[in-house]
mmCIF file of C-alpha atoms in Angstrom:
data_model
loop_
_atom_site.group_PDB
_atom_site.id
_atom_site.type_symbol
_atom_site.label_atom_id
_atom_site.label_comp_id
_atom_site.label_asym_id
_atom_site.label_seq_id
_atom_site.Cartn_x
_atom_site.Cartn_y
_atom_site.Cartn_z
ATOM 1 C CA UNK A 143 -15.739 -17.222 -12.189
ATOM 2 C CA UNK A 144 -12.153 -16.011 -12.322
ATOM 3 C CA UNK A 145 -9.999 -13.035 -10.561
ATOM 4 C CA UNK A 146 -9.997 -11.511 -14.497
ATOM 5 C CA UNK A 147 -14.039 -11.221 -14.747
ATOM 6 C CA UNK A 148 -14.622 -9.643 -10.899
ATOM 7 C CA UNK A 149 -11.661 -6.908 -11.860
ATOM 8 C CA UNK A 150 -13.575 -6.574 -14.775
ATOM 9 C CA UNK A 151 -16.902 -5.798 -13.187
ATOM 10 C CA UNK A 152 -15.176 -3.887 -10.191
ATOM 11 C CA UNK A 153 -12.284 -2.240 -11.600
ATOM 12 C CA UNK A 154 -8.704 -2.567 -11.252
ATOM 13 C CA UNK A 155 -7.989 0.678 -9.289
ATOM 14 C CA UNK A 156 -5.603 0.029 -6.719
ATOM 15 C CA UNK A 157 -4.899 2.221 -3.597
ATOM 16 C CA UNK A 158 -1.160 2.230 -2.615
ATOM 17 C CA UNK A 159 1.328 3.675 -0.263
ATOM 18 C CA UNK A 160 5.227 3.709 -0.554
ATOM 19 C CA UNK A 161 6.635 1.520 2.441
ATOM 20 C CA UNK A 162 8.067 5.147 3.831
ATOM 21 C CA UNK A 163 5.057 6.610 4.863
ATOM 22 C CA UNK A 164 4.440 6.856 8.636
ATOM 23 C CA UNK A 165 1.720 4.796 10.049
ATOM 24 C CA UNK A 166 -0.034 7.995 10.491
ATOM 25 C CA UNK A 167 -0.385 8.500 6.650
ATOM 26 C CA UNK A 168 -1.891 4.950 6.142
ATOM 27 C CA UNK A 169 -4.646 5.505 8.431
ATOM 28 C CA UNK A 170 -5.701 9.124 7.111
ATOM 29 C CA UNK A 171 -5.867 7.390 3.508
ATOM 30 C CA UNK A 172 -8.118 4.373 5.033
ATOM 31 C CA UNK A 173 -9.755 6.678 6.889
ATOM 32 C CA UNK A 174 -10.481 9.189 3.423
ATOM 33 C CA UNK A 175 -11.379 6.226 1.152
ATOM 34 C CA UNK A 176 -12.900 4.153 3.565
ATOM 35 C CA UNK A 177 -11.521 0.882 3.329
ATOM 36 C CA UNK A 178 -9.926 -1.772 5.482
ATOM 37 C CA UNK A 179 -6.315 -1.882 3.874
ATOM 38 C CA UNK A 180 -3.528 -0.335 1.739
ATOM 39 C CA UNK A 181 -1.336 -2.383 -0.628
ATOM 40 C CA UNK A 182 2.361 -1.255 -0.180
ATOM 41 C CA UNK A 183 4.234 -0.649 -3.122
ATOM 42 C CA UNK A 184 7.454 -0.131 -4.363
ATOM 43 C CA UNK A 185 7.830 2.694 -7.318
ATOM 44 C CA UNK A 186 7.946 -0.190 -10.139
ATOM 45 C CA UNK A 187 4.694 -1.255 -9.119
ATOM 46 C CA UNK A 188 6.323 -4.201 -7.283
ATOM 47 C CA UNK A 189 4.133 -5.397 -3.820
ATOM 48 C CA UNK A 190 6.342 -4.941 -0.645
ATOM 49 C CA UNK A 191 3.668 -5.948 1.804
ATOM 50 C CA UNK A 192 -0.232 -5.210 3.116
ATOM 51 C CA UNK A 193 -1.610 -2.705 5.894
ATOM 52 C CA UNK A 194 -4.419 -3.725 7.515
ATOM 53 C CA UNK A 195 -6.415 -1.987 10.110
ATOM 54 C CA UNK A 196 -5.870 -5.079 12.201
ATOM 55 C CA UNK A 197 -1.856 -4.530 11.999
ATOM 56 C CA UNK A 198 -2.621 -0.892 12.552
ATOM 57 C CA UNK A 199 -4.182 -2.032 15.909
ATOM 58 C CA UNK A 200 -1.949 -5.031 16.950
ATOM 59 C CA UNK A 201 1.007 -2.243 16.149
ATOM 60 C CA UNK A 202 -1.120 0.705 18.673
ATOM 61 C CA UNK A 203 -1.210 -2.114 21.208
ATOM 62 C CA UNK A 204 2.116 -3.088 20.919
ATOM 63 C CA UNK A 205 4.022 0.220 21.031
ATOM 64 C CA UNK A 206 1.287 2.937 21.719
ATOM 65 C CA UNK A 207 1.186 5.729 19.973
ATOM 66 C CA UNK A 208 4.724 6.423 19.082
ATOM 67 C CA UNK A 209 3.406 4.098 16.812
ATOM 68 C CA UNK A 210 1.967 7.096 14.675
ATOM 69 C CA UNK A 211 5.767 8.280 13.318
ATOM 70 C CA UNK A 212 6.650 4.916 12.282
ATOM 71 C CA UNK A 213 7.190 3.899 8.891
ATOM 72 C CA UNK A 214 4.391 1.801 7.287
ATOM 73 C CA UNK A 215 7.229 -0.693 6.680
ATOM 74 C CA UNK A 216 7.719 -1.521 10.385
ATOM 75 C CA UNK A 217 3.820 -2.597 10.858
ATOM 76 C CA UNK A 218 2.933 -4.282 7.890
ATOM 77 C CA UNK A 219 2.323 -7.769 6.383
ATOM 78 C CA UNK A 220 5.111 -8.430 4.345
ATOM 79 C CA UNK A 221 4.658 -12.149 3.493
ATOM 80 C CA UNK A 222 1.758 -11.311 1.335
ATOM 81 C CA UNK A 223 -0.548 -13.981 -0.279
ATOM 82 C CA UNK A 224 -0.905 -12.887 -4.167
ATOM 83 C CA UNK A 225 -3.335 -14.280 -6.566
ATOM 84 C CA UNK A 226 -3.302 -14.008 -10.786
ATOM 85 C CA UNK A 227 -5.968 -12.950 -12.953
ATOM 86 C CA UNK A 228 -6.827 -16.536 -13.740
ATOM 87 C CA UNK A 229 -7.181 -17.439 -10.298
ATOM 88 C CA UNK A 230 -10.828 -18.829 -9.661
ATOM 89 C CA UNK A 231 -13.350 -17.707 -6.844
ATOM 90 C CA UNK A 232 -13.289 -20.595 -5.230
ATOM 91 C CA UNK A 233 -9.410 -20.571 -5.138
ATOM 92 C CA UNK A 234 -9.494 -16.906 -3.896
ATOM 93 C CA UNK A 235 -12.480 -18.060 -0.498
ATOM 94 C CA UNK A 236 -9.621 -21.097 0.285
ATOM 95 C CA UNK A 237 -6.628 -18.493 0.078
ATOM 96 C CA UNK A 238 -9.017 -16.104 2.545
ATOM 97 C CA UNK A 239 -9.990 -18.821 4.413
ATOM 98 C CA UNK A 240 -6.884 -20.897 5.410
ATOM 99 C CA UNK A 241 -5.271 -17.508 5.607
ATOM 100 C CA UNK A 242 -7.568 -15.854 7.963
ATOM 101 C CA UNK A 243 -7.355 -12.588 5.569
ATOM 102 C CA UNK A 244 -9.997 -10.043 3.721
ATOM 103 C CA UNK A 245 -7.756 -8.740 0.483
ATOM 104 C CA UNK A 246 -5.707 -10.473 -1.678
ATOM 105 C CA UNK A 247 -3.631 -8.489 -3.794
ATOM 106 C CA UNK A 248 -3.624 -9.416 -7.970
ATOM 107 C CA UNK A 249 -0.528 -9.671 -9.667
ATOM 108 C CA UNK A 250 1.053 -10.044 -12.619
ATOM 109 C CA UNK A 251 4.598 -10.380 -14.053
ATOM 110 C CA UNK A 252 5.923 -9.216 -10.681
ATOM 111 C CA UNK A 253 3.329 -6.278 -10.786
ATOM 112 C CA UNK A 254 0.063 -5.287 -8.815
ATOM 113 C CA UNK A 255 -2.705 -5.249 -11.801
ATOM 114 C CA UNK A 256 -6.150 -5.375 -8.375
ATOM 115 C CA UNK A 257 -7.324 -6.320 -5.362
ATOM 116 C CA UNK A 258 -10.157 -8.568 -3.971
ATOM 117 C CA UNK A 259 -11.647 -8.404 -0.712
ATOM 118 C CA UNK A 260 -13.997 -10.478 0.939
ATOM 119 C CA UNK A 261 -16.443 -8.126 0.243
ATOM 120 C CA UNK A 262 -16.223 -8.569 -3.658
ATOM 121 C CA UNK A 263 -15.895 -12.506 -3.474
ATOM 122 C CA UNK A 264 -19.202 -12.534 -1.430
ATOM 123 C CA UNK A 265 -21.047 -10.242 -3.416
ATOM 124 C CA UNK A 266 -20.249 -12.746 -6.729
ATOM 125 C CA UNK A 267 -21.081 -15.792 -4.074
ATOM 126 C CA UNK A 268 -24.508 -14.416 -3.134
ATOM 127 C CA UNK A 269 -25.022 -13.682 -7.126
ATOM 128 C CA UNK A 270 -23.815 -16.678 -8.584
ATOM 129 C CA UNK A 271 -26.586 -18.318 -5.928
ATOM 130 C CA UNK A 272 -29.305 -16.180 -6.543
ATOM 131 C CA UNK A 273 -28.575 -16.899 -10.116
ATOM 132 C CA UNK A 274 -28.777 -21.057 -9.569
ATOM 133 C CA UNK A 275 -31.639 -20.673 -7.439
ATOM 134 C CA UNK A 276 -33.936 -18.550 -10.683
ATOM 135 C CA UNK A 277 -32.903 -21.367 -12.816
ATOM 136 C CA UNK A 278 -34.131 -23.960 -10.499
ATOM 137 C CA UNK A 279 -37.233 -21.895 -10.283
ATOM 138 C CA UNK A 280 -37.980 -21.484 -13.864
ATOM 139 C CA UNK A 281 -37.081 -24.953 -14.368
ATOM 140 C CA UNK A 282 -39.826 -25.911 -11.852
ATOM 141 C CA UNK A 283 -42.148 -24.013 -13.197
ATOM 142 C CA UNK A 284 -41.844 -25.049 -16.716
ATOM 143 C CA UNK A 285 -42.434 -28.273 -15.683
#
């Protein structure tokens, strides 16, 4: 299964913030859509970096909450690990794996087209299983 087919089922929708906003910002949006990170993004569409709610807390720990004011762009992954629309699932669990990450931003041409999480590349993992496991059943029982 590829990147393409997951965005597919999922959706493509993407929640950004500009690397301006304050720190304060990023964690009312998480908060409101409840999820566990923001892509930042230029105005072309281009990704600057990731917020986590880890970096949100390393940042709180590090500087307290002066941290609030601070623009997104201070606190944020900027060395982001991208992935294309052809990418396989199996690529994406190594890239979360050796990378010790939950989202992996899609792109293409220079441009943010999705996002997985780890919640999306499990949910495919348990189906494609559950999936392998019928057709051992049926094949078992046609035999």
């Amino acid at each position: 299964m590829t990147v393409a087919r997951i965005l597919a089922e999922k959706g493509s929708s993407v929640v950004t913030v500009s690397p301006d906003k304050t720190l304060e910002d990023v964690i009312q949006i998480l908060a409101d859509k409840r999820i566990g990170a923001l892509v930042v993004a230029h105005a072309d569409g281009a990704v600057a970096g990731i917020i986590s709610e880890r970096d949100i807390m390393r940042a709180l720990a590090r500087h307290g909450g002066a941290t609030f004011d601070a623009p997104v762009s201070d606190h944020m992954t900027a060395d982001v690990t991208t992935c294309g629309r052809s990418t396989t699932l199996e690529e994406v669990m190594g890239l979360m794996t050796q990378g010790r990450f939950r989202h992996v931003p899609v792109c293409e041409d220079g441009r943010l087209v999705g996002l997985i999480s780890i919640g999306d590349v499990v949910a495919r993992r348990i189906a494609t299983v559950e999936a392998e496991h019928q057709a051992l059943r049926d094949y078992i029982t046609m035999a």
